[in-house]
Amino acid sequence: MQTIDRKRLRQLHARELQQFTAQHPRSAALHDRAAASMVAGVPMPWMARWAGRFPVYVRQAVGARIIDVDGHEYVDLCLGDTGSMGGHSPPSVVSAVQAQVARGITMMLPTEDSIVVAEELAHRFRLPYWQFTLSATDANRSVLRIARQITGRRRVLVYSYCYHGTVDEAFAVRDTAGATRSREGNVGPAVDPAQTTCAIEFNNIAQLEQALADDSIACVLAEPAMTNMGIVLPAEDYHEALRDLTRRHGTLLVIDETHTFSAGPGGCTQAWDLDPDIVTIGKAIGSGLPSGAFGLSHAVVHRLGLQRDADYEDTGGVGGTLAGNALSAAAMRATLEQVLTAESFEHTVPLATELRLSIERLIQSRHLPWNVTQLGCRVEYSFQPRAARNGTLAHQGIDRELDAYLHLYLLNRGVLITPFHNMVLISPDTTAADVALHDRLFTAAVDELFPAAVPVTPAT
Ligand SMILES: Cc1ncc(COP(=O)(O)O)c(C=O)c1O
């Protein structure tokens, strides 16, 4: 098995940084200007996470390609961290949005598009009633309130190192003594998350059983496979146990499909035949136009109706002026009807499989202690010999130095992957040649790092 020569890794990274700076004078100038008016020179803190000294500034993003202000073209395998999983500005969404923008953006009145979207989501995710928000974060915040209200219970359950958006209750981890504590770096929590939350490890049925035992948990907020630290897939029996135990203890099951939508047209809910009480989703369903949604079962909606003291229609804490606006509804309708269709996954999933296989071959031929996982059209590599079974183990496998080198190597040669962990996402516009380019570059980056591992090819 190979071990990393850290000195070599730092030298290679320094070389890539030099190349990056030399190749991006216009982005550098814009970033210098931005530093005077935006914190850290970026409109949103996550954009400071890109591997170069500054993010590249975009001139144009279309399909699976981005062109930056210095004229470099990239194969985009980040796709707005899934917001553009359907490709950048799909023509059908552009037309629908252009038409709607001229007919009214937000009216505090519904359009027919919202019905079509709700019907389509109901069909895909198997929950009958839907509400709209502006983001997946908003959807999660709303359903936590609803779950607490209808169960009369205060605490929610999440997995250590989950991510569900900027949702206070979800910034909690389980410590080695089994107690719930605030996740490191949590900015200004209103209360100690231990008061609102119980954090357990994903894939641990004993911990789940114990946490639910006293019937005090309003809901489990769960990604069906964790995606925030690489992909952590569920053990074979996990979802069955999760559903059985939550039912037995009167705890609602909320499945967050925001990222796991990569699994197929109905996310993991459809692909794995899950039976949640509530589903939340956002990002890709509107091709990146601000949109989010949550779906509710018949039973949940019935219980909502019994809550005479809860003000769902005004200032009770669910909803927002722009939520469900006509523009987002038009974007969601076009995305679901014409972009992220069942047929599109027939193109993207096999390409993702090809990408995963190419990385598996590299791992094997170079004897790397790494692994690669796939969820539909999404692939992640991680620097541990085996795929992690929970968020804490996945978190321990993060190697920021290695991430920075590999990401920058790819970027300098025309391939973007997400700045957080190592997600590679395939859109309907991604081609086999794009996947082959990633393979060539990733192999070259690895071979520069481990020159002794390169197999000797027999002379012909
Ligand atoms: C699983 C999951 N849910 C919800 C969100 C929140 O999405 P947004 O930031 O668009 O509100 C994210 C964001 O990455 C996520 O990973």
PDB file of C-alpha atoms and ligand atoms in Angstrom, residues 44 46 81-83 134-140 162-167 221-228 256-260 280-284 291-292 378 420-421, ligand 1:
ATOM      1  CA  MET A  44     -21.000  33.665   0.132  1.00  0.00           C
ATOM      2  CA  TRP A  46     -18.412  28.638   0.802  1.00  0.00           C
ATOM      3  CA  ASP A  81     -22.642  21.484  -5.648  1.00  0.00           C
ATOM      4  CA  THR A  82     -25.716  19.765  -7.174  1.00  0.00           C
ATOM      5  CA  GLY A  83     -27.824  22.910  -7.761  1.00  0.00           C
ATOM      6  CA  LEU A 134     -37.015  28.876  -1.417  1.00  0.00           C
ATOM      7  CA  SER A 135     -34.333  26.387  -0.408  1.00  0.00           C
ATOM      8  CA  ALA A 136     -33.775  22.945   1.013  1.00  0.00           C
ATOM      9  CA  THR A 137     -32.686  24.598   4.251  1.00  0.00           C
ATOM     10  CA  ASP A 138     -36.084  26.293   4.486  1.00  0.00           C
ATOM     11  CA  ALA A 139     -37.820  23.001   3.769  1.00  0.00           C
ATOM     12  CA  ASN A 140     -35.923  21.298   6.588  1.00  0.00           C
ATOM     13  CA  CYS A 162     -24.794  15.245   8.756  1.00  0.00           C
ATOM     14  CA  TYR A 163     -25.596  18.381   6.804  1.00  0.00           C
ATOM     15  CA  HIS A 164     -29.141  19.562   6.110  1.00  0.00           C
ATOM     16  CA  GLY A 165     -28.482  23.229   5.337  1.00  0.00           C
ATOM     17  CA  THR A 166     -28.098  25.965   7.921  1.00  0.00           C
ATOM     18  CA  VAL A 167     -30.500  24.268  10.301  1.00  0.00           C
ATOM     19  CA  LEU A 221     -34.072  14.006  10.007  1.00  0.00           C
ATOM     20  CA  ALA A 222     -32.043  11.712   7.781  1.00  0.00           C
ATOM     21  CA  GLU A 223     -30.363  11.623   4.440  1.00  0.00           C
ATOM     22  CA  PRO A 224     -31.034   8.112   3.119  1.00  0.00           C
ATOM     23  CA  ALA A 225     -27.296   7.893   2.354  1.00  0.00           C
ATOM     24  CA  MET A 226     -25.048  10.506   3.916  1.00  0.00           C
ATOM     25  CA  THR A 227     -23.479  12.765   1.327  1.00  0.00           C
ATOM     26  CA  ASN A 228     -21.745  15.485   3.260  1.00  0.00           C
ATOM     27  CA  ASP A 256     -33.865  14.695   3.009  1.00  0.00           C
ATOM     28  CA  GLU A 257     -33.399  13.953  -0.710  1.00  0.00           C
ATOM     29  CA  THR A 258     -31.629  17.195  -1.603  1.00  0.00           C
ATOM     30  CA  HIS A 259     -28.391  15.458  -2.598  1.00  0.00           C
ATOM     31  CA  THR A 260     -29.577  11.873  -2.857  1.00  0.00           C
ATOM     32  CA  THR A 280     -37.531  17.429   1.800  1.00  0.00           C
ATOM     33  CA  ILE A 281     -35.721  18.515  -1.339  1.00  0.00           C
ATOM     34  CA  GLY A 282     -34.259  21.607  -3.029  1.00  0.00           C
ATOM     35  CA  LYS A 283     -31.353  22.751  -5.206  1.00  0.00           C
ATOM     36  CA  ALA A 284     -31.574  20.696  -8.406  1.00  0.00           C
ATOM     37  CA  SER A 291     -36.603  26.424  -4.869  1.00  0.00           C
ATOM     38  CA  GLY A 292     -37.283  23.877  -2.211  1.00  0.00           C
ATOM     39  CA  ARG A 378     -22.735  10.938  -8.233  1.00  0.00           C
ATOM     40  CA  PHE A 420     -15.941  20.245  -0.506  1.00  0.00           C
ATOM     41  CA  HIS A 421     -14.728  16.630  -0.257  1.00  0.00           C
TER      42      HIS A 421
HETATM   43  C1  LIG B   1     -28.645  17.068   2.404  1.00  0.00           C
HETATM   44  C2  LIG B   1     -28.794  18.544   2.321  1.00  0.00           C
HETATM   45  N1  LIG B   1     -29.959  19.106   2.659  1.00  0.00           N
HETATM   46  C3  LIG B   1     -30.160  20.431   2.591  1.00  0.00           C
HETATM   47  C4  LIG B   1     -29.161  21.267   2.141  1.00  0.00           C
HETATM   48  C5  LIG B   1     -29.410  22.737   2.084  1.00  0.00           C
HETATM   49  O1  LIG B   1     -29.480  23.209   0.800  1.00  0.00           O
HETATM   50  P1  LIG B   1     -29.510  24.788   0.588  1.00  0.00           P
HETATM   51  O2  LIG B   1     -28.161  25.275   1.053  1.00  0.00           O
HETATM   52  O3  LIG B   1     -29.698  24.961  -0.879  1.00  0.00           O
HETATM   53  O4  LIG B   1     -30.612  25.333   1.410  1.00  0.00           O
HETATM   54  C6  LIG B   1     -27.940  20.743   1.765  1.00  0.00           C
HETATM   55  C7  LIG B   1     -26.866  21.611   1.274  1.00  0.00           C
HETATM   56  O5  LIG B   1     -25.802  21.231   0.867  1.00  0.00           O
HETATM   57  C8  LIG B   1     -27.734  19.350   1.876  1.00  0.00           C
HETATM   58  O6  LIG B   1     -26.556  18.789   1.575  1.00  0.00           O
END
